[in-house]
Coordinates of C-alpha atoms in Angstrom, one line a residue:
X93 CA 155.9 150.1 90.7
X94 CA 152.6 150.8 91.2
X95 CA 148.3 153.0 91.1
X96 CA 149.4 156.0 89.1
X97 CA 152.1 158.6 90.9
X98 CA 149.6 159.8 94.3
X99 CA 150.8 160.3 97.7
X100 CA 150.6 157.0 99.7
X101 CA 150.3 156.9 103.6
X102 CA 151.3 152.7 104.1
X103 CA 153.0 150.0 102.6
X104 CA 149.7 148.7 102.0
X105 CA 148.5 151.7 99.6
X106 CA 152.6 151.6 97.3
X107 CA 152.0 147.9 97.1
X108 CA 148.1 146.9 97.2
X109 CA 145.1 147.4 95.9
X110 CA 141.9 145.3 97.0
X111 CA 138.6 145.3 94.7
X112 CA 135.7 143.9 94.8
X113 CA 132.4 143.3 92.3
X114 CA 130.5 146.4 92.0
X115 CA 126.7 145.9 90.9
X116 CA 125.4 143.2 91.5
X117 CA 127.5 139.7 90.8
X118 CA 131.1 139.3 89.3
X119 CA 131.5 137.8 86.2
X120 CA 134.5 136.4 85.0
X121 CA 137.5 137.9 83.6
X122 CA 136.4 138.7 80.1
X123 CA 139.6 139.0 77.4
X124 CA 137.9 141.0 75.4
X125 CA 138.6 143.8 77.7
X126 CA 142.2 143.4 78.1
X127 CA 143.6 142.6 74.3
X128 CA 142.1 143.7 70.6
X129 CA 141.7 141.2 68.8
X130 CA 144.9 139.2 67.3
X131 CA 147.2 141.0 69.7
X132 CA 149.4 138.2 71.7
X133 CA 150.3 139.2 75.2
X134 CA 154.6 138.8 76.4
X135 CA 153.9 136.5 79.6
X136 CA 157.9 137.0 79.8
X137 CA 159.0 138.0 82.7
X138 CA 156.0 137.5 84.8
X139 CA 156.4 135.9 88.4
X140 CA 154.0 135.6 91.3
X141 CA 154.6 133.4 94.3
X142 CA 152.2 132.3 96.5
X143 CA 152.9 131.2 100.0
X144 CA 151.1 129.3 102.2
X145 CA 152.3 130.3 105.4
X146 CA 153.5 134.0 106.9
X147 CA 156.8 135.5 106.2
X148 CA 157.2 133.4 103.2
X149 CA 157.1 129.6 105.5
X150 CA 155.4 126.0 103.9
X151 CA 154.4 124.9 100.4
X152 CA 155.3 127.8 97.6
X153 CA 154.1 127.9 94.0
X154 CA 155.4 130.0 91.7
X155 CA 153.5 131.1 89.1
X156 CA 154.0 133.1 85.1
X157 CA 150.9 133.8 83.1
X158 CA 146.9 133.1 83.9
X159 CA 146.0 130.4 85.9
X160 CA 141.9 130.2 86.4
X161 CA 141.8 127.7 89.2
X162 CA 145.4 127.5 91.9
X163 CA 144.0 125.1 94.6
X164 CA 145.5 122.2 93.2
X165 CA 149.2 123.7 93.6
X166 CA 147.9 125.0 97.5
X167 CA 145.3 125.0 100.1
X168 CA 145.4 128.7 101.5
X169 CA 147.5 131.5 100.6
X170 CA 149.6 133.3 104.0
X171 CA 152.3 135.4 102.0
X172 CA 153.2 136.4 98.3
X173 CA 156.1 137.3 96.2
X174 CA 155.7 139.4 93.4
X175 CA 158.3 139.1 91.3
X176 CA 157.6 140.7 88.2
X177 CA 154.6 142.5 86.3
X178 CA 151.5 143.4 88.3
X179 CA 148.4 140.5 88.8
X180 CA 145.4 140.7 89.7
X181 CA 144.5 137.7 92.6
X182 CA 140.5 136.2 92.7
X183 CA 138.7 135.0 95.6
X184 CA 137.2 132.3 93.8
X185 CA 138.7 130.2 90.7
X186 CA 137.7 130.9 87.3
X187 CA 138.6 134.7 88.4
X188 CA 135.4 135.0 89.8
X189 CA 134.7 137.3 93.4
X190 CA 137.0 140.1 95.4
X191 CA 139.8 141.2 93.8
X192 CA 143.1 141.8 95.1
X193 CA 145.3 143.8 92.8
X194 CA 149.8 143.3 93.7
X195 CA 152.2 145.1 92.0
X196 CA 156.1 144.3 92.4
X197 CA 156.6 143.4 96.0
X198 CA 156.4 141.1 99.4
X199 CA 153.4 140.8 101.3
X200 CA 154.4 138.6 104.7
X201 CA 150.5 138.4 105.6
X202 CA 147.4 138.9 103.9
X203 CA 146.8 142.3 105.7
X204 CA 149.3 143.3 104.3
X205 CA 147.3 142.9 100.4
X206 CA 144.1 144.2 102.6
X207 CA 142.6 140.7 102.5
X208 CA 139.9 139.4 104.2
X209 CA 141.2 135.3 104.4
X210 CA 143.2 133.2 103.3
X211 CA 140.9 132.3 99.8
X212 CA 143.5 132.6 96.5
X213 CA 142.2 130.9 93.5
X214 CA 142.7 132.2 90.4
X215 CA 145.1 135.3 89.0
X216 CA 146.3 137.1 86.4
X217 CA 148.9 139.3 84.8
X218 CA 147.2 142.9 84.2
X219 CA 147.7 143.9 80.5
X220 CA 148.6 147.6 79.8
X221 CA 149.9 149.3 82.1
X222 CA 153.0 151.1 80.4
X223 CA 152.4 153.5 77.8
X224 CA 149.1 155.5 77.0
X225 CA 146.6 156.0 79.3
X226 CA 142.9 157.0 77.7
X227 CA 139.7 156.7 79.3
X228 CA 136.3 158.0 78.9
X229 CA 133.3 158.4 81.3
X230 CA 129.8 158.8 80.7
X231 CA 126.8 160.0 81.8
X232 CA 124.4 157.4 81.0
X233 CA 124.2 154.1 79.7
X234 CA 125.6 152.9 76.7
X235 CA 128.1 156.3 76.2
X236 CA 124.8 158.5 76.1
X237 CA 125.4 161.9 77.8
X238 CA 128.2 163.3 79.0
X239 CA 130.7 162.8 78.4
X240 CA 134.4 163.7 79.4
X241 CA 137.9 162.0 78.7
X242 CA 141.1 161.5 81.3
X243 CA 144.9 160.4 80.6
X244 CA 145.8 161.5 84.1
X245 CA 144.9 159.9 87.8
X246 CA 142.5 161.7 89.2
X247 CA 142.0 161.9 93.3
X248 CA 138.5 164.0 93.4
X249 CA 136.2 163.2 90.6
X250 CA 133.5 165.0 91.7
X251 CA 135.8 167.7 91.5
X252 CA 135.5 167.4 87.8
X253 CA 132.9 165.2 86.8
X254 CA 129.6 167.1 87.5
X255 CA 127.1 163.8 87.5
X256 CA 126.9 162.0 90.9
X257 CA 127.7 158.3 89.2
X258 CA 129.1 157.0 85.7
X259 CA 126.9 154.7 84.3
X260 CA 129.1 153.7 81.5
X261 CA 132.8 154.0 80.6
X262 CA 135.6 153.0 77.5
X263 CA 139.3 152.4 78.6
X264 CA 141.6 153.4 75.6
X265 CA 144.2 152.7 76.7
X266 CA 145.8 151.7 79.6
X267 CA 144.7 149.6 83.1
X268 CA 142.3 151.2 85.3
X269 CA 141.0 151.5 89.1
X270 CA 138.1 152.9 89.6
X271 CA 137.7 153.8 93.7
X272 CA 133.9 154.4 95.6
X273 CA 135.3 157.6 97.3
X274 CA 137.5 160.3 96.4
X275 CA 141.5 160.5 97.8
X276 CA 141.5 156.2 96.5
X277 CA 139.5 154.9 99.0
X278 CA 136.8 152.1 99.3
X279 CA 135.5 149.9 97.0
X280 CA 137.6 149.4 94.1
X281 CA 136.9 148.0 90.7
X282 CA 140.2 147.2 87.4
X283 CA 139.0 148.0 84.3
X284 CA 140.9 147.1 81.8
X285 CA 141.4 147.8 78.2
X286 CA 137.6 147.8 76.5
X287 CA 134.4 149.4 76.4
X288 CA 131.7 148.9 79.3
X289 CA 128.1 149.9 78.2
X290 CA 126.3 149.3 81.9
X291 CA 127.7 150.1 85.3
X292 CA 126.8 146.9 86.3
X293 CA 131.0 145.7 86.3
X294 CA 131.1 148.1 88.6
X295 CA 129.4 150.8 91.6
X296 CA 128.3 153.6 90.4
X297 CA 129.5 156.0 92.2
X298 CA 132.6 156.6 91.0
X299 CA 134.9 159.1 93.6
X300 CA 138.8 158.8 92.0
X301 CA 140.2 157.3 89.8
X302 CA 144.0 156.0 89.1
X303 CA 145.9 154.3 86.2
X304 CA 147.7 150.2 87.2
X305 CA 151.4 151.2 86.0
X306 CA 155.0 150.2 84.9
X307 CA 157.1 153.0 86.9

């Protein structure tokens, strides 16, 4: 599994993608960004295991679905095994705070998922990581101004998007990651299917975009 099919330079690039709250104070996850009305998500064969100590030691907890509060299961997290699925982890309960996007694989210490510390307090499965991918970027808030549609990764958005900022977007299909700088560097933000009318959901400077997809 991976985020798009761009070249990577390290294990961390392959496996983990840290996202931080863009704009002002982070807000909790809104399900409308992930599922259409009446749509049911299949949690079968989704599994992530959290370990309190490095190298998969100490008390551990296996999670197979969204969990808004993990502190009752472990006090710290220093290693992780993602058995299946794509997951977004949060530093705070209720899907708040700094995000870490993990795909299938092993993470023997928190540096492997580019963590700042051993705090993981909530997690959920990322939806819409197979099939079509389509996103529309807008020059201004509320889907105004110039629009450009993408269905593939773009490592250098300024080469195609001749505006300094992205102020709104519509994720029509798939799940995407916005990066602050070209070549998938800098602050990141996960965007799932739905409408984003204002860049408070991320920082308006977007240097590259990439799909979260099953390979």
